[in-house]
Amino acid sequence: MTAVRADAHVHDVVGVGIGPFNLGLAALAAPLDLDTVFLDRAAEFRWHPGMMLDGATIQVPFLADLVTMADPTSPYSFLSWLKHTGRLYPFYIRESFYPLRAEYDAYCRWVAQQLASLRWGRTVTAVEVDPHDDDLYVVHARTADGVESYRTRHVVLGVGTQPVVPAALRGLDGPVVHSSQYLPHRDRLRAAGSVTVVGSGQSAAEVYRDLLDATGPGGPRLDWVTRSPRFFPMEYTKLTLEMTSPEYTDHFHSLPTALRDRLSREQRTLYKGISASLVDDIYDTLYRMSAAGPVPTTLLTDTEVRGAVWDGERYTLRLRHAQLGVEHERTTEALVLATGYAAQVPDVVAGIADRLDHDEHGRLAVARDYSVDGGRRRVFVQNGEEHTHGVTAPDLGFGAWRSSTILAAVCGREVYPREQRIAFQDFGVPAGTPPPSGTVGAGAAVAAALAGGAAR
Ligand SMILES: Cc1cc2nc3c(=O)[nH]c(=O)nc-3n(C[C@H](O)[C@H](O)[C@H](O)COP(=O)(O)OP(=O)(O)OC[C@H]3O[C@@H](n4cnc5c(N)ncnc54)[C@H](O)[C@@H]3O)c2cc1C
């Protein structure tokens, strides 16, 4: 790696990746007396371009923008963008909390264009301990012209999540695409004789709905296959939404790893389902189309894709129905894998791995303040902590709270006030509640919960 000079400039924060979360951090840091730089390998901000479907909305209210939940007076708010673009009154008349996905993307780009701390076309390749100062880090980034190296007191990893392809479907030839790349392949998929969408979440439903418009006489046969026992809706009731809160995150973070992992699996309906309006739109569309005759589509639940073979013209999918334990086959000419995303320990931190905390599964053991470096509080993650913090990790509505927490650690003081309690419900035993006399304490109760029983 390029050696850095001992007298080279030192930044307060270097952010790796400029998705919504580090963009929010950059916007909240802008008015502060901080020297920050944010690096991204992309040429400019583009939010999930492969899924920028016409009419799609974000799944959280507009207040879940980059800054408002931390600072409602920030000039980088979604409302400021609406005012700036002359869209405030139309948005007001539209009376929907949920901006279009395209609006959210344009809003983020508008904010990005105002922030001098952003550097695009920088692929971060490594983070290292500064050879001249053990408390500093050096972030190396490849550019079109060579390598740049940034010395910094703090590093914030905001590299997002990576598309997941199930093992049985990796390395396939032929027209197979992950939903993250749907739009560039849309026309080819619509021209295929048959397409199969694999997956059960919002992206799967959006792709299925989009392809349904092309189905019918002369259009592709369309199948939708999911391992889930049903096409479940995203749970959006208000007491459940209270789990997107600082205090539920405290509770979740305090639990043992195995219990957190089990809860994460159980809480999939909270954010890995399909918006109820889209489920109904799909049903109503099928109903309308069936008035003209059979709709060339098959929807299969509780069905796992165990393998696929491409013969140069079509795939033969090996499927297994979980409840029946029956294997069967289907053929299809194209595949869309809407099989989700997952956080990974970014390769770029391999050089400082010995300073980072890991759990027994090799994942980053993220502290409650989002730091990962053994209490030094100099290396932080954004949206890489679902396994330690739960449902708030990927939620746009919680980004500003997390950024405020990281900025408080960087500045050594509370720069944006953070709510510690927002819910009406308690998620653990209410604070100050003494254990009933003669019974075991909370610790033993959790152990019993893990063992699936109750403390006696
Ligand atoms: C289609 C889709 C729709 C979603 N809609 C919503 C929604 O409505 N509401 C909600 O709450 N959540 C939503 N999410 C979930 C989540 O909020 C988003 O995934 C969000 O984009 C995550 O932001 P991020 O900043 O973590 O990462 P990303 O947006 O993934 O950005 C990460 C950035 O890091 C850069 N990067 C990665 N590695 C490097 C490197 N080595 N060097 C330099 N740059 C690097 C990438 O280029 C990228 O720009 C959605 C997710 C998807 C996929």
Short mmCIF file of C-alpha atoms and ligand atoms in Angstrom, two decimals:
data_model
loop_
_atom_site.label_atom_id
_atom_site.label_comp_id
_atom_site.label_asym_id
_atom_site.label_seq_id
_atom_site.Cartn_x
_atom_site.Cartn_y
_atom_site.Cartn_z
CA MET A 1 0.00 0.00 0.00
CA THR A 2 1.08 3.59 -0.61
CA ALA A 3 2.98 4.80 2.46
CA VAL A 4 1.48 7.88 4.13
CA ARG A 5 3.69 10.70 5.35
CA ALA A 6 3.75 11.34 9.09
CA ASP A 7 2.72 14.94 8.45
CA ALA A 8 -0.11 14.09 6.08
CA HIS A 9 -3.50 15.66 6.87
CA VAL A 10 -5.69 13.82 9.38
CA HIS A 11 -9.48 13.77 8.96
CA ASP A 12 -11.92 13.32 11.85
CA VAL A 13 -14.06 10.86 9.91
CA VAL A 14 -13.62 8.85 6.73
CA GLY A 15 -16.79 7.11 5.58
CA VAL A 16 -16.56 4.06 3.34
CA GLY A 17 -19.59 3.91 1.03
CA ILE A 18 -22.14 6.62 0.34
CA GLY A 19 -25.53 4.94 0.46
CA PRO A 20 -28.39 6.66 2.30
CA PHE A 21 -26.89 5.94 5.70
CA ASN A 22 -23.42 7.46 5.21
CA LEU A 23 -24.98 10.21 3.09
CA GLY A 24 -27.16 11.00 6.11
CA LEU A 25 -24.09 11.01 8.34
CA ALA A 26 -22.32 13.37 5.91
CA ALA A 27 -25.34 15.71 5.88
CA LEU A 28 -25.60 15.74 9.69
CA ALA A 29 -21.83 16.28 10.01
CA ALA A 30 -21.83 19.17 7.53
CA PRO A 31 -22.86 21.94 9.99
CA LEU A 32 -20.48 20.64 12.67
CA ASP A 33 -16.84 21.61 13.15
CA LEU A 34 -15.68 18.26 11.78
CA ASP A 35 -13.35 17.32 8.96
CA THR A 36 -15.08 14.49 7.14
CA VAL A 37 -14.60 12.65 3.84
CA PHE A 38 -16.90 10.01 2.34
CA LEU A 39 -15.74 7.69 -0.42
CA ASP A 40 -17.79 5.66 -2.88
CA ARG A 41 -16.77 3.57 -5.88
CA ALA A 42 -19.84 4.68 -7.85
CA ALA A 43 -19.64 7.71 -10.14
CA GLU A 44 -22.57 9.35 -8.34
CA PHE A 45 -25.39 8.58 -5.92
CA ARG A 46 -27.86 6.12 -7.42
CA TRP A 47 -30.31 4.34 -5.13
CA HIS A 48 -31.06 0.76 -6.21
CA PRO A 49 -31.25 1.65 -9.93
CA GLY A 50 -32.06 -1.99 -10.79
CA MET A 51 -35.35 -1.67 -8.91
CA MET A 52 -36.33 1.91 -9.72
CA LEU A 53 -39.73 0.74 -10.91
CA ASP A 54 -42.18 3.34 -12.11
CA GLY A 55 -44.67 4.23 -9.36
CA ALA A 56 -42.83 2.26 -6.64
CA THR A 57 -42.78 4.07 -3.31
CA ILE A 58 -40.43 3.82 -0.36
CA GLN A 59 -41.80 1.74 2.51
CA VAL A 60 -41.26 4.37 5.20
CA PRO A 61 -42.76 7.85 5.70
CA PHE A 62 -40.96 10.90 4.23
CA LEU A 63 -39.78 11.84 7.74
CA ALA A 64 -37.39 8.89 7.35
CA ASP A 65 -35.22 11.07 5.15
CA LEU A 66 -31.50 11.58 5.74
CA VAL A 67 -31.71 14.10 8.57
CA THR A 68 -35.16 15.06 9.90
CA MET A 69 -35.44 12.58 12.77
CA ALA A 70 -32.16 14.04 14.12
CA ASP A 71 -32.63 17.67 13.09
CA PRO A 72 -36.02 18.79 11.73
CA THR A 73 -34.47 22.19 10.90
CA SER A 74 -31.78 20.73 8.63
CA PRO A 75 -31.57 22.27 5.13
CA TYR A 76 -31.05 18.72 3.80
CA SER A 77 -34.54 17.46 4.58
CA PHE A 78 -36.99 15.89 2.13
CA LEU A 79 -39.36 18.84 2.70
CA SER A 80 -36.55 21.23 1.77
CA TRP A 81 -36.04 19.26 -1.45
CA LEU A 82 -39.76 19.43 -2.23
CA LYS A 83 -39.70 23.19 -1.67
CA HIS A 84 -36.54 23.56 -3.74
CA THR A 85 -37.99 21.57 -6.64
CA GLY A 86 -41.45 23.17 -6.50
CA ARG A 87 -43.05 19.87 -5.51
CA LEU A 88 -44.17 20.86 -2.00
CA TYR A 89 -47.76 21.76 -2.86
CA PRO A 90 -48.29 18.72 -5.15
CA PHE A 91 -46.87 16.52 -2.38
CA TYR A 92 -49.18 18.22 0.10
CA ILE A 93 -52.20 17.65 -2.14
CA ARG A 94 -51.14 14.05 -2.85
CA GLU A 95 -51.66 13.38 0.86
CA SER A 96 -49.39 10.35 1.04
CA PHE A 97 -46.62 9.91 3.55
CA TYR A 98 -44.75 7.69 1.15
CA PRO A 99 -42.59 9.36 -1.51
CA LEU A 100 -41.97 7.67 -4.81
CA ARG A 101 -38.74 5.68 -4.88
CA ALA A 102 -37.62 7.92 -7.76
CA GLU A 103 -38.26 11.00 -5.59
CA TYR A 104 -36.19 9.57 -2.74
CA ASP A 105 -33.35 8.88 -5.18
CA ALA A 106 -33.54 12.40 -6.66
CA TYR A 107 -33.72 13.91 -3.16
CA CYS A 108 -30.58 12.03 -2.05
CA ARG A 109 -28.75 13.14 -5.18
CA TRP A 110 -29.79 16.74 -4.48
CA VAL A 111 -28.31 16.49 -0.98
CA ALA A 112 -25.17 14.76 -2.31
CA GLN A 113 -24.58 17.58 -4.80
CA GLN A 114 -24.39 20.07 -1.91
CA LEU A 115 -21.87 18.21 0.24
CA ALA A 116 -18.18 18.96 -0.40
CA SER A 117 -17.14 15.99 1.76
CA LEU A 118 -18.23 13.39 -0.82
CA ARG A 119 -15.71 11.79 -3.18
CA TRP A 120 -17.09 9.56 -5.94
CA GLY A 121 -15.17 7.09 -8.11
CA ARG A 122 -13.15 5.90 -5.11
CA THR A 123 -13.05 2.17 -4.47
CA VAL A 124 -11.83 1.62 -0.94
CA THR A 125 -9.43 -1.31 -0.98
CA ALA A 126 -8.05 -1.35 2.54
CA VAL A 127 -8.23 0.18 5.99
CA GLU A 128 -4.99 -0.02 7.97
CA VAL A 129 -3.61 1.20 11.26
CA ASP A 130 -1.58 4.36 10.67
CA PRO A 131 2.13 3.43 10.77
CA HIS A 132 2.91 6.73 12.50
CA ASP A 133 0.13 6.83 15.09
CA ASP A 134 -1.57 3.83 16.64
CA ASP A 135 -4.76 5.83 17.26
CA LEU A 136 -5.20 6.70 13.61
CA TYR A 137 -6.27 4.73 10.57
CA VAL A 138 -5.38 5.01 6.90
CA VAL A 139 -8.06 4.37 4.30
CA HIS A 140 -6.72 3.49 0.85
CA ALA A 141 -8.89 4.03 -2.19
CA ARG A 142 -8.32 3.20 -5.84
CA THR A 143 -9.30 5.88 -8.35
CA ALA A 144 -9.09 6.08 -12.13
CA ASP A 145 -5.73 7.81 -11.69
CA GLY A 146 -4.15 5.65 -9.00
CA VAL A 147 -4.43 5.28 -5.23
CA GLU A 148 -5.42 7.88 -2.64
CA SER A 149 -4.77 7.42 1.08
CA TYR A 150 -6.69 9.18 3.83
CA ARG A 151 -5.53 9.40 7.45
CA THR A 152 -8.33 9.55 9.91
CA ARG A 153 -9.33 9.36 13.57
CA HIS A 154 -12.59 7.52 12.82
CA VAL A 155 -13.81 5.14 10.11
CA VAL A 156 -17.50 4.55 9.37
CA LEU A 157 -18.30 1.50 7.26
CA GLY A 158 -21.48 2.14 5.23
CA VAL A 159 -20.99 -0.37 2.44
CA GLY A 160 -24.56 -1.65 2.53
CA THR A 161 -25.63 -5.22 1.93
CA GLN A 162 -24.81 -7.63 -0.88
CA PRO A 163 -27.28 -9.53 -3.12
CA VAL A 164 -27.78 -13.09 -1.88
CA VAL A 165 -27.87 -16.01 -4.35
CA PRO A 166 -28.82 -19.37 -2.79
CA ALA A 167 -26.06 -21.98 -3.08
CA ALA A 168 -28.19 -24.23 -5.33
CA LEU A 169 -28.52 -21.40 -7.88
CA ARG A 170 -24.97 -20.04 -7.96
CA GLY A 171 -22.87 -20.12 -11.10
CA LEU A 172 -25.77 -20.76 -13.48
CA ASP A 173 -25.44 -20.00 -17.20
CA GLY A 174 -28.27 -18.53 -19.21
CA PRO A 175 -30.72 -15.71 -18.47
CA VAL A 176 -30.64 -15.61 -14.66
CA VAL A 177 -30.59 -12.28 -12.83
CA HIS A 178 -30.79 -11.11 -9.21
CA SER A 179 -33.62 -8.62 -8.63
CA SER A 180 -31.01 -5.92 -7.85
CA GLN A 181 -30.30 -5.97 -11.60
CA TYR A 182 -33.92 -6.36 -12.78
CA LEU A 183 -34.53 -3.21 -14.82
CA PRO A 184 -31.51 -3.57 -17.15
CA HIS A 185 -32.84 -7.08 -18.03
CA ARG A 186 -36.56 -6.29 -18.04
CA ASP A 187 -37.16 -6.20 -21.80
CA ARG A 188 -35.31 -9.48 -22.35
CA LEU A 189 -37.32 -11.11 -19.58
CA ARG A 190 -40.59 -9.79 -20.99
CA ALA A 191 -39.63 -11.24 -24.38
CA ALA A 192 -38.90 -14.70 -22.96
CA GLY A 193 -41.43 -17.50 -23.40
CA SER A 194 -41.47 -18.16 -19.67
CA VAL A 195 -40.01 -16.55 -16.56
CA THR A 196 -39.80 -17.77 -12.96
CA VAL A 197 -39.44 -15.37 -10.04
CA VAL A 198 -37.87 -16.93 -6.94
CA GLY A 199 -38.35 -15.26 -3.54
CA SER A 200 -41.02 -13.94 -1.17
CA GLY A 201 -40.24 -10.32 -0.32
CA GLN A 202 -41.14 -6.88 -1.66
CA SER A 203 -38.71 -7.10 -4.56
CA ALA A 204 -40.08 -10.49 -5.67
CA ALA A 205 -43.61 -9.12 -5.59
CA GLU A 206 -42.66 -5.95 -7.47
CA VAL A 207 -40.88 -7.93 -10.21
CA TYR A 208 -43.79 -10.40 -10.47
CA ARG A 209 -46.29 -7.55 -10.69
CA ASP A 210 -44.20 -5.78 -13.32
CA LEU A 211 -43.87 -8.92 -15.45
CA LEU A 212 -47.58 -9.70 -15.01
CA ASP A 213 -48.35 -6.70 -17.20
CA ALA A 214 -46.51 -8.43 -20.04
CA THR A 215 -48.13 -11.82 -19.42
CA GLY A 216 -51.05 -13.15 -21.43
CA PRO A 217 -51.51 -13.89 -25.14
CA GLY A 218 -48.04 -13.58 -26.74
CA GLY A 219 -46.41 -12.77 -23.39
CA PRO A 220 -44.28 -14.94 -21.12
CA ARG A 221 -45.63 -17.67 -18.90
CA LEU A 222 -44.93 -16.37 -15.42
CA ASP A 223 -44.23 -18.49 -12.32
CA TRP A 224 -43.56 -17.32 -8.79
CA VAL A 225 -41.88 -19.75 -6.40
CA THR A 226 -41.13 -19.17 -2.74
CA ARG A 227 -39.88 -21.24 0.17
CA SER A 228 -42.13 -19.27 2.51
CA PRO A 229 -45.31 -21.04 3.60
CA ARG A 230 -47.29 -18.06 2.24
CA PHE A 231 -46.92 -14.70 0.54
CA PHE A 232 -46.84 -12.85 3.85
CA PRO A 233 -47.52 -9.13 4.15
CA MET A 234 -45.10 -6.74 5.85
CA GLU A 235 -46.41 -6.18 9.34
CA TYR A 236 -47.26 -2.52 9.68
CA THR A 237 -49.36 -2.17 12.81
CA LYS A 238 -48.39 0.61 15.18
CA LEU A 239 -47.49 -1.37 18.28
CA THR A 240 -45.25 -3.55 16.12
CA LEU A 241 -43.70 -0.46 14.53
CA GLU A 242 -42.70 0.57 18.05
CA MET A 243 -40.01 -2.11 17.70
CA THR A 244 -38.24 0.30 15.34
CA SER A 245 -37.13 2.21 18.41
CA PRO A 246 -34.06 2.93 20.55
CA GLU A 247 -35.47 1.00 23.49
CA TYR A 248 -36.34 -2.13 21.50
CA THR A 249 -32.84 -1.97 20.01
CA ASP A 250 -31.45 -1.76 23.58
CA HIS A 251 -33.49 -4.81 24.53
CA PHE A 252 -32.54 -6.82 21.44
CA HIS A 253 -28.87 -5.89 21.79
CA SER A 254 -28.87 -7.09 25.43
CA LEU A 255 -29.94 -10.62 24.50
CA PRO A 256 -27.61 -13.60 23.99
CA THR A 257 -26.51 -14.22 20.37
CA ALA A 258 -28.51 -17.44 19.92
CA LEU A 259 -31.73 -15.79 21.12
CA ARG A 260 -31.12 -12.79 18.84
CA ASP A 261 -30.59 -15.10 15.87
CA ARG A 262 -33.81 -16.96 16.64
CA LEU A 263 -35.74 -13.71 17.01
CA SER A 264 -34.31 -12.38 13.73
CA ARG A 265 -35.72 -15.43 11.96
CA GLU A 266 -39.09 -14.98 13.70
CA GLN A 267 -39.22 -11.25 12.94
CA ARG A 268 -38.93 -11.64 9.19
CA THR A 269 -42.53 -10.48 8.72
CA LEU A 270 -41.58 -7.10 10.14
CA TYR A 271 -39.61 -6.04 7.07
CA LYS A 272 -39.06 -8.98 4.72
CA GLY A 273 -42.71 -9.33 3.71
CA ILE A 274 -44.68 -7.64 0.94
CA SER A 275 -46.61 -4.39 1.39
CA ALA A 276 -50.27 -5.32 1.83
CA SER A 277 -51.34 -2.95 -0.94
CA LEU A 278 -49.07 -4.71 -3.43
CA VAL A 279 -50.34 -8.17 -2.41
CA ASP A 280 -53.88 -6.97 -3.07
CA ASP A 281 -52.89 -5.25 -6.30
CA ILE A 282 -51.43 -8.53 -7.55
CA TYR A 283 -54.61 -10.40 -6.61
CA ASP A 284 -56.86 -7.82 -8.24
CA THR A 285 -54.75 -7.88 -11.39
CA LEU A 286 -54.97 -11.68 -11.61
CA TYR A 287 -58.72 -11.43 -11.03
CA ARG A 288 -59.13 -8.83 -13.79
CA MET A 289 -56.95 -10.81 -16.23
CA SER A 290 -58.80 -14.07 -15.52
CA ALA A 291 -62.00 -12.50 -16.81
CA ALA A 292 -60.49 -12.94 -20.29
CA GLY A 293 -59.49 -16.56 -19.66
CA PRO A 294 -56.85 -18.55 -17.77
CA VAL A 295 -53.86 -16.46 -16.75
CA PRO A 296 -50.60 -18.22 -17.73
CA THR A 297 -49.12 -18.10 -14.25
CA THR A 298 -48.41 -20.45 -11.32
CA LEU A 299 -47.76 -19.26 -7.77
CA LEU A 300 -46.05 -21.83 -5.53
CA THR A 301 -45.49 -21.41 -1.79
CA ASP A 302 -43.61 -23.65 0.66
CA THR A 303 -41.51 -24.71 -2.32
CA GLU A 304 -37.75 -24.64 -2.30
CA VAL A 305 -35.65 -24.49 -5.46
CA ARG A 306 -33.17 -27.28 -4.86
CA GLY A 307 -31.29 -26.92 -8.12
CA ALA A 308 -31.42 -25.75 -11.72
CA VAL A 309 -29.90 -27.05 -14.96
CA TRP A 310 -29.56 -24.87 -18.07
CA ASP A 311 -29.65 -26.80 -21.36
CA GLY A 312 -28.99 -23.85 -23.58
CA GLU A 313 -32.68 -23.09 -24.08
CA ARG A 314 -34.38 -23.46 -20.72
CA TYR A 315 -33.82 -24.27 -17.07
CA THR A 316 -35.11 -27.41 -15.45
CA LEU A 317 -35.79 -26.44 -11.83
CA ARG A 318 -35.67 -29.13 -9.15
CA LEU A 319 -38.26 -28.15 -6.56
CA ARG A 320 -39.24 -29.57 -3.19
CA HIS A 321 -42.56 -28.95 -1.47
CA ALA A 322 -41.67 -28.75 2.23
CA GLN A 323 -45.00 -29.82 3.77
CA LEU A 324 -45.50 -32.72 1.33
CA GLY A 325 -41.81 -33.61 1.19
CA VAL A 326 -42.33 -34.13 -2.54
CA GLU A 327 -39.75 -33.26 -5.22
CA HIS A 328 -40.89 -32.15 -8.67
CA GLU A 329 -39.55 -30.32 -11.70
CA ARG A 330 -40.59 -27.29 -13.73
CA THR A 331 -38.99 -25.70 -16.75
CA THR A 332 -38.55 -22.02 -17.42
CA GLU A 333 -36.68 -19.95 -19.98
CA ALA A 334 -35.48 -17.25 -17.56
CA LEU A 335 -34.97 -16.78 -13.83
CA VAL A 336 -35.23 -13.77 -11.54
CA LEU A 337 -33.70 -14.38 -8.12
CA ALA A 338 -35.39 -11.99 -5.69
CA THR A 339 -33.54 -13.78 -2.92
CA GLY A 340 -32.60 -10.80 -0.79
CA TYR A 341 -29.50 -9.12 0.53
CA ALA A 342 -27.14 -9.73 3.42
CA ALA A 343 -24.53 -7.77 5.31
CA GLN A 344 -20.96 -9.07 5.15
CA VAL A 345 -17.79 -8.14 6.99
CA PRO A 346 -16.27 -5.88 4.33
CA ASP A 347 -12.98 -7.21 2.95
CA VAL A 348 -11.48 -3.74 3.32
CA VAL A 349 -11.09 -4.22 7.09
CA ALA A 350 -9.05 -7.41 6.79
CA GLY A 351 -5.95 -5.40 7.67
CA ILE A 352 -7.38 -4.35 11.05
CA ALA A 353 -9.32 -7.55 11.82
CA ASP A 354 -7.32 -8.12 14.98
CA ARG A 355 -8.71 -4.86 16.37
CA LEU A 356 -12.31 -5.69 15.58
CA ASP A 357 -14.75 -7.71 17.69
CA HIS A 358 -16.28 -10.81 16.13
CA ASP A 359 -18.93 -13.22 17.40
CA GLU A 360 -18.76 -17.01 17.30
CA HIS A 361 -20.06 -16.95 13.70
CA GLY A 362 -17.31 -14.63 12.52
CA ARG A 363 -19.71 -11.68 12.24
CA LEU A 364 -18.78 -8.28 13.59
CA ALA A 365 -19.82 -8.03 17.23
CA VAL A 366 -21.28 -4.55 17.02
CA ALA A 367 -21.49 -2.59 20.27
CA ARG A 368 -24.68 -0.68 21.12
CA ASP A 369 -23.02 2.58 19.92
CA TYR A 370 -22.31 0.88 16.55
CA SER A 371 -18.58 0.66 17.19
CA VAL A 372 -16.76 -2.57 16.39
CA ASP A 373 -13.24 -1.97 17.67
CA GLY A 374 -13.05 -3.26 21.23
CA GLY A 375 -14.26 -0.09 22.93
CA ARG A 376 -11.81 2.23 21.16
CA ARG A 377 -14.90 3.73 19.46
CA ARG A 378 -13.04 4.68 16.29
CA VAL A 379 -14.48 2.18 13.81
CA PHE A 380 -18.27 2.09 13.32
CA VAL A 381 -20.74 0.33 11.05
CA GLN A 382 -23.97 1.47 9.46
CA ASN A 383 -26.48 -1.23 8.38
CA GLY A 384 -24.11 -4.07 9.17
CA GLU A 385 -25.62 -4.80 12.60
CA GLU A 386 -28.95 -6.54 12.02
CA HIS A 387 -27.69 -9.59 13.96
CA THR A 388 -26.84 -7.44 17.02
CA HIS A 389 -29.40 -4.58 16.85
CA GLY A 390 -32.34 -6.18 15.03
CA VAL A 391 -34.89 -4.62 12.70
CA THR A 392 -33.62 -1.05 12.96
CA ALA A 393 -30.40 -1.85 11.04
CA PRO A 394 -31.69 -1.56 7.42
CA ASP A 395 -34.53 0.83 8.28
CA LEU A 396 -34.22 4.26 6.66
CA GLY A 397 -36.27 5.67 9.51
CA PHE A 398 -33.56 4.84 12.02
CA GLY A 399 -30.55 6.08 10.05
CA ALA A 400 -30.56 9.57 11.57
CA TRP A 401 -30.63 8.18 15.13
CA ARG A 402 -27.68 5.91 14.40
CA SER A 403 -25.75 8.74 12.72
CA SER A 404 -26.43 10.93 15.77
CA THR A 405 -25.00 8.16 17.96
CA ILE A 406 -21.85 7.89 15.85
CA LEU A 407 -21.42 11.69 15.78
CA ALA A 408 -21.81 11.81 19.56
CA ALA A 409 -18.96 9.29 19.88
CA VAL A 410 -16.80 11.19 17.37
CA CYS A 411 -17.45 14.59 18.97
CA GLY A 412 -17.42 13.31 22.56
CA ARG A 413 -20.74 15.09 23.19
CA GLU A 414 -24.40 14.86 22.20
CA VAL A 415 -24.61 16.95 18.99
CA TYR A 416 -28.15 15.94 18.01
CA PRO A 417 -30.56 15.05 20.82
CA ARG A 418 -31.44 11.35 20.74
CA GLU A 419 -34.71 9.99 22.07
CA GLN A 420 -34.02 7.13 24.47
CA ARG A 421 -37.63 6.15 24.87
CA ILE A 422 -40.37 6.52 22.27
CA ALA A 423 -42.64 3.50 22.81
CA PHE A 424 -45.70 3.09 25.02
CA GLN A 425 -44.77 -0.54 25.63
CA ASP A 426 -41.87 -1.99 27.59
CA PHE A 427 -39.82 -4.62 25.80
CA GLY A 428 -38.14 -6.21 28.81
CA VAL A 429 -38.99 -6.12 32.49
CA PRO A 430 -39.84 -2.48 33.26
CA ALA A 431 -36.89 -0.69 34.82
CA GLY A 432 -36.86 -0.72 38.62
CA THR A 433 -39.16 -3.72 38.94
CA PRO A 434 -37.80 -5.84 41.81
CA PRO A 435 -37.93 -9.61 41.23
CA PRO A 436 -40.73 -11.22 43.27
CA SER A 437 -39.28 -12.43 46.56
CA GLY A 438 -37.87 -15.97 46.50
CA THR A 439 -37.66 -16.22 42.69
CA VAL A 440 -34.63 -16.41 40.31
CA GLY A 441 -33.26 -13.21 38.61
CA ALA A 442 -33.61 -12.05 35.01
CA GLY A 443 -30.39 -13.82 33.87
CA ALA A 444 -31.73 -17.25 34.70
CA ALA A 445 -35.06 -16.31 33.05
CA VAL A 446 -33.28 -15.57 29.74
CA ALA A 447 -31.37 -18.87 29.99
CA ALA A 448 -34.71 -20.61 30.51
CA ALA A 449 -36.21 -18.73 27.51
CA LEU A 450 -33.30 -19.97 25.41
CA ALA A 451 -34.03 -23.49 26.64
CA GLY A 452 -37.67 -22.80 25.55
CA GLY A 453 -39.00 -23.11 29.20
CA ALA A 454 -39.90 -20.61 32.00
CA ALA A 455 -38.01 -19.97 35.23
CA ARG A 456 -39.63 -21.81 38.09
C1 LIG B 1 -34.90 -2.15 -3.75
C2 LIG B 1 -34.76 -1.78 -2.30
C3 LIG B 1 -35.69 -0.92 -1.74
C4 LIG B 1 -35.58 -0.57 -0.40
N1 LIG B 1 -36.52 0.24 0.12
C5 LIG B 1 -36.45 0.57 1.43
C6 LIG B 1 -37.46 1.40 2.00
O1 LIG B 1 -38.38 1.82 1.31
N2 LIG B 1 -37.37 1.69 3.32
C7 LIG B 1 -36.35 1.20 4.10
O2 LIG B 1 -36.34 1.49 5.31
N3 LIG B 1 -35.37 0.42 3.58
C8 LIG B 1 -35.42 0.08 2.28
N4 LIG B 1 -34.46 -0.73 1.76
C9 LIG B 1 -33.38 -1.23 2.65
C10 LIG B 1 -32.20 -0.25 2.87
O3 LIG B 1 -32.63 0.88 3.43
C11 LIG B 1 -31.48 0.09 1.65
O4 LIG B 1 -30.86 -1.07 1.20
C12 LIG B 1 -30.40 1.21 1.77
O5 LIG B 1 -29.96 1.51 0.50
C13 LIG B 1 -29.22 0.78 2.61
O6 LIG B 1 -28.34 1.87 2.64
P1 LIG B 1 -26.80 1.70 2.93
O7 LIG B 1 -26.29 3.09 3.09
O8 LIG B 1 -26.59 0.75 4.03
O9 LIG B 1 -26.17 0.98 1.68
P2 LIG B 1 -26.31 1.02 0.11
O10 LIG B 1 -27.43 1.83 -0.36
O11 LIG B 1 -26.23 -0.40 -0.30
O12 LIG B 1 -24.96 1.78 -0.33
C14 LIG B 1 -23.69 1.26 -0.06
C15 LIG B 1 -22.69 2.04 -0.90
O13 LIG B 1 -21.39 1.57 -0.55
C16 LIG B 1 -20.60 1.61 -1.73
N5 LIG B 1 -19.46 0.72 -1.51
C17 LIG B 1 -19.50 -0.58 -1.15
N6 LIG B 1 -18.25 -1.06 -1.02
C18 LIG B 1 -17.39 -0.03 -1.33
C19 LIG B 1 -15.98 0.11 -1.38
N7 LIG B 1 -15.15 -0.91 -1.10
N8 LIG B 1 -15.46 1.30 -1.75
C20 LIG B 1 -16.27 2.36 -2.02
N9 LIG B 1 -17.63 2.28 -2.01
C21 LIG B 1 -18.18 1.11 -1.64
C22 LIG B 1 -21.55 1.17 -2.84
O14 LIG B 1 -21.12 1.65 -4.10
C23 LIG B 1 -22.86 1.85 -2.40
O15 LIG B 1 -23.03 3.10 -3.00
C24 LIG B 1 -34.54 -1.09 0.40
C25 LIG B 1 -33.61 -1.98 -0.15
C26 LIG B 1 -33.73 -2.32 -1.50
C27 LIG B 1 -32.75 -3.28 -2.07
#
